[in-house]
Tab-separated table of N, CA and C in Angstrom:
chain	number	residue	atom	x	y	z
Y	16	UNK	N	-9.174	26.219	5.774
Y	16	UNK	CA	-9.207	25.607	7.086
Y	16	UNK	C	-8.223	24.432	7.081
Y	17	UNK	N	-7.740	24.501	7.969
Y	17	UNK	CA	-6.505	22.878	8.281
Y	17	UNK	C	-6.801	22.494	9.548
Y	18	UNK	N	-7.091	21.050	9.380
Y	18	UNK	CA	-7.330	20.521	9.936
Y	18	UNK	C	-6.892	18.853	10.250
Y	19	UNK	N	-6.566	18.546	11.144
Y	19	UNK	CA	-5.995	16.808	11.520
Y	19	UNK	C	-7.100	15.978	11.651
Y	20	UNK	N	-7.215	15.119	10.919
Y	20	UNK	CA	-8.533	14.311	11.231
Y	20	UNK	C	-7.657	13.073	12.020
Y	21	UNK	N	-9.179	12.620	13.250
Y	21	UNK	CA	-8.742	11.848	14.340
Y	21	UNK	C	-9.770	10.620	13.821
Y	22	UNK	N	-9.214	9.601	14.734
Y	22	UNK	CA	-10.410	8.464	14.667
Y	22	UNK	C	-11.191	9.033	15.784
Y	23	UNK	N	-12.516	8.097	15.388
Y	23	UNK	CA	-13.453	8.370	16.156
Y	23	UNK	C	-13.969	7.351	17.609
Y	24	UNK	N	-13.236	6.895	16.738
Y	24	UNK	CA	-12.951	5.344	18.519
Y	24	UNK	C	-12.253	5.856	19.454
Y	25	UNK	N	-10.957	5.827	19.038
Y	25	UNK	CA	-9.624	5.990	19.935
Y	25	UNK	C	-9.185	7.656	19.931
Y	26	UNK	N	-9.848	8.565	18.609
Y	26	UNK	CA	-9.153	9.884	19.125
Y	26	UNK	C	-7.341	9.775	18.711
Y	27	UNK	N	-7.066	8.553	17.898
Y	27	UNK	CA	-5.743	8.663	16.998
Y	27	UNK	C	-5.199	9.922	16.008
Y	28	UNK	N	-4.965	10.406	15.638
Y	28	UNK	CA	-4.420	11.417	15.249
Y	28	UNK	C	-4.103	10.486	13.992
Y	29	UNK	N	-5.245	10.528	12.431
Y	29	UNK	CA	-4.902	9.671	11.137
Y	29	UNK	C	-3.944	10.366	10.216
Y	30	UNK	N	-3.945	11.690	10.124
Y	30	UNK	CA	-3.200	12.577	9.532
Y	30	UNK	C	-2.830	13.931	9.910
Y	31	UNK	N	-1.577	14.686	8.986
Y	31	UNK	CA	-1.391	15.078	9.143
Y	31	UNK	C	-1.872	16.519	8.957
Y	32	UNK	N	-1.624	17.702	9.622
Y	32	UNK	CA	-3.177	19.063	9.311
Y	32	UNK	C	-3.041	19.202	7.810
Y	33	UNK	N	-4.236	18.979	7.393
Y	33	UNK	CA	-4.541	19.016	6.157
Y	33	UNK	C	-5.589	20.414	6.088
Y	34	UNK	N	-5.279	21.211	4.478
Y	34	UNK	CA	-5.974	22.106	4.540
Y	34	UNK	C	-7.806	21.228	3.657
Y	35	UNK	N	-8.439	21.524	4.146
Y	35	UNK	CA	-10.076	21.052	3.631
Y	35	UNK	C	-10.895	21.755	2.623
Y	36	UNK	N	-11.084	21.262	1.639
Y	36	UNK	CA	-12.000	21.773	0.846
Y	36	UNK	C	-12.893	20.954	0.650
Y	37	UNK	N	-14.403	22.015	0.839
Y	37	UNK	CA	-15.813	21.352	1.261
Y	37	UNK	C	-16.750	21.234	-0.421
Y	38	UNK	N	-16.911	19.947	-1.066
Y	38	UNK	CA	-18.145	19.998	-2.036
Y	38	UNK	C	-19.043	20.749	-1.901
Y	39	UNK	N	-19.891	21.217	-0.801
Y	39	UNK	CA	-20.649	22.155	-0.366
Y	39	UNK	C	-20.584	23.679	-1.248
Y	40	UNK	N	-18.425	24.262	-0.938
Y	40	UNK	CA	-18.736	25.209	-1.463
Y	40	UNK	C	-18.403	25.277	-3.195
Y	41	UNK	N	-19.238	26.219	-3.601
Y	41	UNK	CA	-19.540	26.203	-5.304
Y	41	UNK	C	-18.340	26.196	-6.155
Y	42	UNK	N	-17.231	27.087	-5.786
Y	42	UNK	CA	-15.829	27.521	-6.360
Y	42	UNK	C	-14.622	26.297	-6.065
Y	43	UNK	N	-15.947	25.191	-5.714
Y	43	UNK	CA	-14.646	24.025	-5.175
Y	43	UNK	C	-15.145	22.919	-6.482
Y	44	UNK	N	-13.948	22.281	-7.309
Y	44	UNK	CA	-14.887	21.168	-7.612
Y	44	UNK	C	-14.216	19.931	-7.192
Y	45	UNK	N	-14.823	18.588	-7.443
Y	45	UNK	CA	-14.800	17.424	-7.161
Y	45	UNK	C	-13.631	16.750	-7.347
Y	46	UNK	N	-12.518	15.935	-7.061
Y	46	UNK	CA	-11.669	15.451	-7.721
Y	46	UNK	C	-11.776	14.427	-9.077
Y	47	UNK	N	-10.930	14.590	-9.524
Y	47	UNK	CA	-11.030	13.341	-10.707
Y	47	UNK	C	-10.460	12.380	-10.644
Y	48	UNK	N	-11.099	11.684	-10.448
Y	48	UNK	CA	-10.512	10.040	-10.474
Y	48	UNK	C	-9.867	9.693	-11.597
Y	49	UNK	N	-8.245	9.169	-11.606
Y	49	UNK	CA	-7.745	8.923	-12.152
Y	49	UNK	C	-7.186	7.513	-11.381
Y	50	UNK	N	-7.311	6.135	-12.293
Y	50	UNK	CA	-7.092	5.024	-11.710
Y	50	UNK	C	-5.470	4.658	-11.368
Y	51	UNK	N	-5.018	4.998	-10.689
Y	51	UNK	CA	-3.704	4.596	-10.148
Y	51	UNK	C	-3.064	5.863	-9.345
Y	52	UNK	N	-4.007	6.893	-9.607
Y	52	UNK	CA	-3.617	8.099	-8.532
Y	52	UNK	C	-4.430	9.032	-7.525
Y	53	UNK	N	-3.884	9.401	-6.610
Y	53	UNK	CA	-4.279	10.430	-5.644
Y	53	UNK	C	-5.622	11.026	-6.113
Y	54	UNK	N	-6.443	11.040	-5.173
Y	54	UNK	CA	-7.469	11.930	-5.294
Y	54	UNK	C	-7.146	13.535	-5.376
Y	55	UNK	N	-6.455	14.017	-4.440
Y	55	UNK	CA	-5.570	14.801	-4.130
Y	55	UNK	C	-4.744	15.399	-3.537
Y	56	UNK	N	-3.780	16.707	-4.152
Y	56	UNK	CA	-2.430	16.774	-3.493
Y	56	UNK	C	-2.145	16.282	-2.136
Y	57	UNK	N	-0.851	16.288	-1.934
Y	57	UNK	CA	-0.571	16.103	-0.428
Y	57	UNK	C	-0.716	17.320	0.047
Y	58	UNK	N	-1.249	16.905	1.461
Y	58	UNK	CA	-1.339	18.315	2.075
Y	58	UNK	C	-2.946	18.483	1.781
Y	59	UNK	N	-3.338	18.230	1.006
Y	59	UNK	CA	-5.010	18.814	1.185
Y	59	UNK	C	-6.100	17.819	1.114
Y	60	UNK	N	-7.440	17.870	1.186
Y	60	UNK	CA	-8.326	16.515	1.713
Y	60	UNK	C	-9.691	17.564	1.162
Y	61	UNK	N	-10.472	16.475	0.241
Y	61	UNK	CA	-11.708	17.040	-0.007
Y	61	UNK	C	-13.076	16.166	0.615
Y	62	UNK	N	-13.719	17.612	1.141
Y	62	UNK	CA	-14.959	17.132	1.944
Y	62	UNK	C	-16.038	16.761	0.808
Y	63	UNK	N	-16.409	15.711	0.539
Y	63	UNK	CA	-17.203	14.962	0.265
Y	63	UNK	C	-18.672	14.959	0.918
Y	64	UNK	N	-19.663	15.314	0.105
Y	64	UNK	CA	-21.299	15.404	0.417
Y	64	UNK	C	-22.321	14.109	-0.408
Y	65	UNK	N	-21.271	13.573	-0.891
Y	65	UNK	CA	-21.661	12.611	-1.428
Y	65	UNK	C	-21.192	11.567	-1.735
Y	66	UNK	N	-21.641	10.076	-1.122
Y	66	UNK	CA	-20.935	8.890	-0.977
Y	66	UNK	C	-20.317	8.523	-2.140
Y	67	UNK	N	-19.208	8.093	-2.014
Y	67	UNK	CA	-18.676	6.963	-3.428
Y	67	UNK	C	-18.979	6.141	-3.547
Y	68	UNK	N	-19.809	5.523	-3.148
Y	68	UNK	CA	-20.354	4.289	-3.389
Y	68	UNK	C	-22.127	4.412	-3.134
Y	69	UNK	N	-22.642	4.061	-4.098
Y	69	UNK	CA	-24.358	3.472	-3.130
Y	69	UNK	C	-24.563	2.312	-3.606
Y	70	UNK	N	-25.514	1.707	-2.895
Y	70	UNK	CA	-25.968	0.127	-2.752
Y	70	UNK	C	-27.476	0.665	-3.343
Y	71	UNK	N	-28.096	-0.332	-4.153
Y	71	UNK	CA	-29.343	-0.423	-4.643
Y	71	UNK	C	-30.198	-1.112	-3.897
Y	72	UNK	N	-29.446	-2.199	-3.210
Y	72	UNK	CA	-30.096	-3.959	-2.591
Y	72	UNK	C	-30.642	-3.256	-1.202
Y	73	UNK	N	-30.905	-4.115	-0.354
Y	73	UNK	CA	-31.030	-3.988	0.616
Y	73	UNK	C	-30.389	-3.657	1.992
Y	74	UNK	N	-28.970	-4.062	1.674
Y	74	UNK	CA	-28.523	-3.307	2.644
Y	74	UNK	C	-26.919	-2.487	1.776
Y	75	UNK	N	-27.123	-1.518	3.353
Y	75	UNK	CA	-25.671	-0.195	2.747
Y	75	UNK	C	-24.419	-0.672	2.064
Y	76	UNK	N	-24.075	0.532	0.816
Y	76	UNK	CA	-22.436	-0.191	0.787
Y	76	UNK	C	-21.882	-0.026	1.199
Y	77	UNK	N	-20.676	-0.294	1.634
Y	77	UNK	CA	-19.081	0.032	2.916
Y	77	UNK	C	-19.093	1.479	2.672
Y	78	UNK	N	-19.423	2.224	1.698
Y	78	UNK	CA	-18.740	3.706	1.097
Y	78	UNK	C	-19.727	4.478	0.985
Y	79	UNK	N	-20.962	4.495	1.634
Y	79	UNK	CA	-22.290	5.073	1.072
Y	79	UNK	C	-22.618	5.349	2.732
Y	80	UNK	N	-21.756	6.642	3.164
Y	80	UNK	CA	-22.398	7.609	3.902
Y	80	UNK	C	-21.721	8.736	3.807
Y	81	UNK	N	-21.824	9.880	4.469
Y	81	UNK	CA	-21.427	11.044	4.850
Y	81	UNK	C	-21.110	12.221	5.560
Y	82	UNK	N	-20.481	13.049	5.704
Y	82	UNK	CA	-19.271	13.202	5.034
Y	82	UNK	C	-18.180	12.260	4.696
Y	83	UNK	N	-17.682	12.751	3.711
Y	83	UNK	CA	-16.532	11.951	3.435
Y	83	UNK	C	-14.917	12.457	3.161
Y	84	UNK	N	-14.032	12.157	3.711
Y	84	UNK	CA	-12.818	12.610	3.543
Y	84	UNK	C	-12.418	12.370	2.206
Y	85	UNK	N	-11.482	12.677	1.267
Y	85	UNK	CA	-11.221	12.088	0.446
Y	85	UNK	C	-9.399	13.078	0.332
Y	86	UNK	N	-8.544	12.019	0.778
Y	86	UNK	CA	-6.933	12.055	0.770
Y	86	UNK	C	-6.314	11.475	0.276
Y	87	UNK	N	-4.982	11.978	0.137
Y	87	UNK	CA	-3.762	11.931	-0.858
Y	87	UNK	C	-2.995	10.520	0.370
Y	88	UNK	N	-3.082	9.532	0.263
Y	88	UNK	CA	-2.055	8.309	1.005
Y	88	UNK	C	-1.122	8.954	1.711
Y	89	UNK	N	-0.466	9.623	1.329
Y	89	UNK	CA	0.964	10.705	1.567
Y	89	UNK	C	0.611	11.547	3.342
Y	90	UNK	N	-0.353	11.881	2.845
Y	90	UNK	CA	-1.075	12.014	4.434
Y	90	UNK	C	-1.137	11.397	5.141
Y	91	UNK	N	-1.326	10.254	5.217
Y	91	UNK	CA	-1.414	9.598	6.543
Y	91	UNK	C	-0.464	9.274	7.651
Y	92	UNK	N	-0.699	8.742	8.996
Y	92	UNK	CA	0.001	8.820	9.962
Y	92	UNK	C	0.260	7.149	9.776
Y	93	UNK	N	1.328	7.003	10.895
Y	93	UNK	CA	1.601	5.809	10.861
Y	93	UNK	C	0.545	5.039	11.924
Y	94	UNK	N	-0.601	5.648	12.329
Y	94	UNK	CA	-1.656	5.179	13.365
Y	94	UNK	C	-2.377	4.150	12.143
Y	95	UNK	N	-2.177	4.897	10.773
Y	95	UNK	CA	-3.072	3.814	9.904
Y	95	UNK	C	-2.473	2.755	9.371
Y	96	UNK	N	-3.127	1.510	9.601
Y	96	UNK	CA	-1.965	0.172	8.961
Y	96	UNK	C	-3.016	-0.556	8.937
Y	97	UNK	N	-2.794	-1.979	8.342
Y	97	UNK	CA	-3.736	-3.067	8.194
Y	97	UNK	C	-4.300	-3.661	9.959
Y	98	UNK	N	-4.763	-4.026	10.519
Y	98	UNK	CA	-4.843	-4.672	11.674
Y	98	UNK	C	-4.636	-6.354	11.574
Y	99	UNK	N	-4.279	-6.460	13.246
Y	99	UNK	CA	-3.472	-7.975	12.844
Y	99	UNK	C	-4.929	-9.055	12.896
Y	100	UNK	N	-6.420	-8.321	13.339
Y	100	UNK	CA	-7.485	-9.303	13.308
Y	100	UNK	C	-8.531	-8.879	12.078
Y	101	UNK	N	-7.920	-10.199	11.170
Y	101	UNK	CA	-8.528	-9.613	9.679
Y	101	UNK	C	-10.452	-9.739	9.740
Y	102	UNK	N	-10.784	-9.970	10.644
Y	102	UNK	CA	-12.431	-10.090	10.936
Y	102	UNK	C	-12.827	-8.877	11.148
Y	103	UNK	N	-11.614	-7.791	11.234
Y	103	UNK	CA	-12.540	-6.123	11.617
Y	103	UNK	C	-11.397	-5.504	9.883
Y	104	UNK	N	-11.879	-4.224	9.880
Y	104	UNK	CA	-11.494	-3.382	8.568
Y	104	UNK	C	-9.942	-2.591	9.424
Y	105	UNK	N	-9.662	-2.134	8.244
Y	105	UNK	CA	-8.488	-1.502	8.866
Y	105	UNK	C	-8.549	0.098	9.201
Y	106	UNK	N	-7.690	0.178	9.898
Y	106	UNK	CA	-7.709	1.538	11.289
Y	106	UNK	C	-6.892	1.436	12.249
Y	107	UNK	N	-6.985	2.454	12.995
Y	107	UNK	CA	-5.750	2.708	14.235
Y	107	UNK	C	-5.959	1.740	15.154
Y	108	UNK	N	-7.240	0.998	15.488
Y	108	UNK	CA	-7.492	0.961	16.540
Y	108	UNK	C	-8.618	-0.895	15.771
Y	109	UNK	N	-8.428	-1.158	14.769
Y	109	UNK	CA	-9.175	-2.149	14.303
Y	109	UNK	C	-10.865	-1.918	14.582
Y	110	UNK	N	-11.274	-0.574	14.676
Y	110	UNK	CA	-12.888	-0.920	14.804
Y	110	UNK	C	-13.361	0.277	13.251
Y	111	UNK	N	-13.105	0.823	12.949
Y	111	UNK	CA	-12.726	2.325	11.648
Y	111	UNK	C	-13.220	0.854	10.754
């Protein structure tokens, strides 16, 4: 499946059609984290069923929900950049 993932605010167009592979299915596995590189290739994006992050405390971590995209930088559109009001996270649209 290929697919363009959009924001969910604005409906930005974040990348480019990426083909998807889902954790879900069995013949897929997980990427390996390797510290200074890509999750994976360009061109493809793995669906994630399970957060990268969880919080123990009381409240959620930034990275502890789901689904989750997980892409190669190389993908992205130029909709994604830092925002100029550092009080929100970064996204197309400063609310992401």
């Amino acid at each position: 499946m290929r697919k363009t993932l959009h924001c969910a605010a604005c409906d930005a167009p974040l990348t480019r059609a990426l083909t998807i592979r889902s954790g879900k299915d069995p013949a897929v596995s997980e990427p390996v984290h390797e510290d200074g590189r890509p999750l994976t290739e360009p061109g493809e994006a793995f669906k994630a069923w399970e957060p990268i992050e969880r919080s123990y405390g009381d409240s959620p971590a930034p990275l502890e929900f789901t689904p989750q995209y997980w892409l190669n930088p190389e993908d992205l559109t130029e909709a994604v950049r830092l925002t100029r009001d550092h009080r929100r996270l970064s996204g197309c649209c400063g609310l992401a």
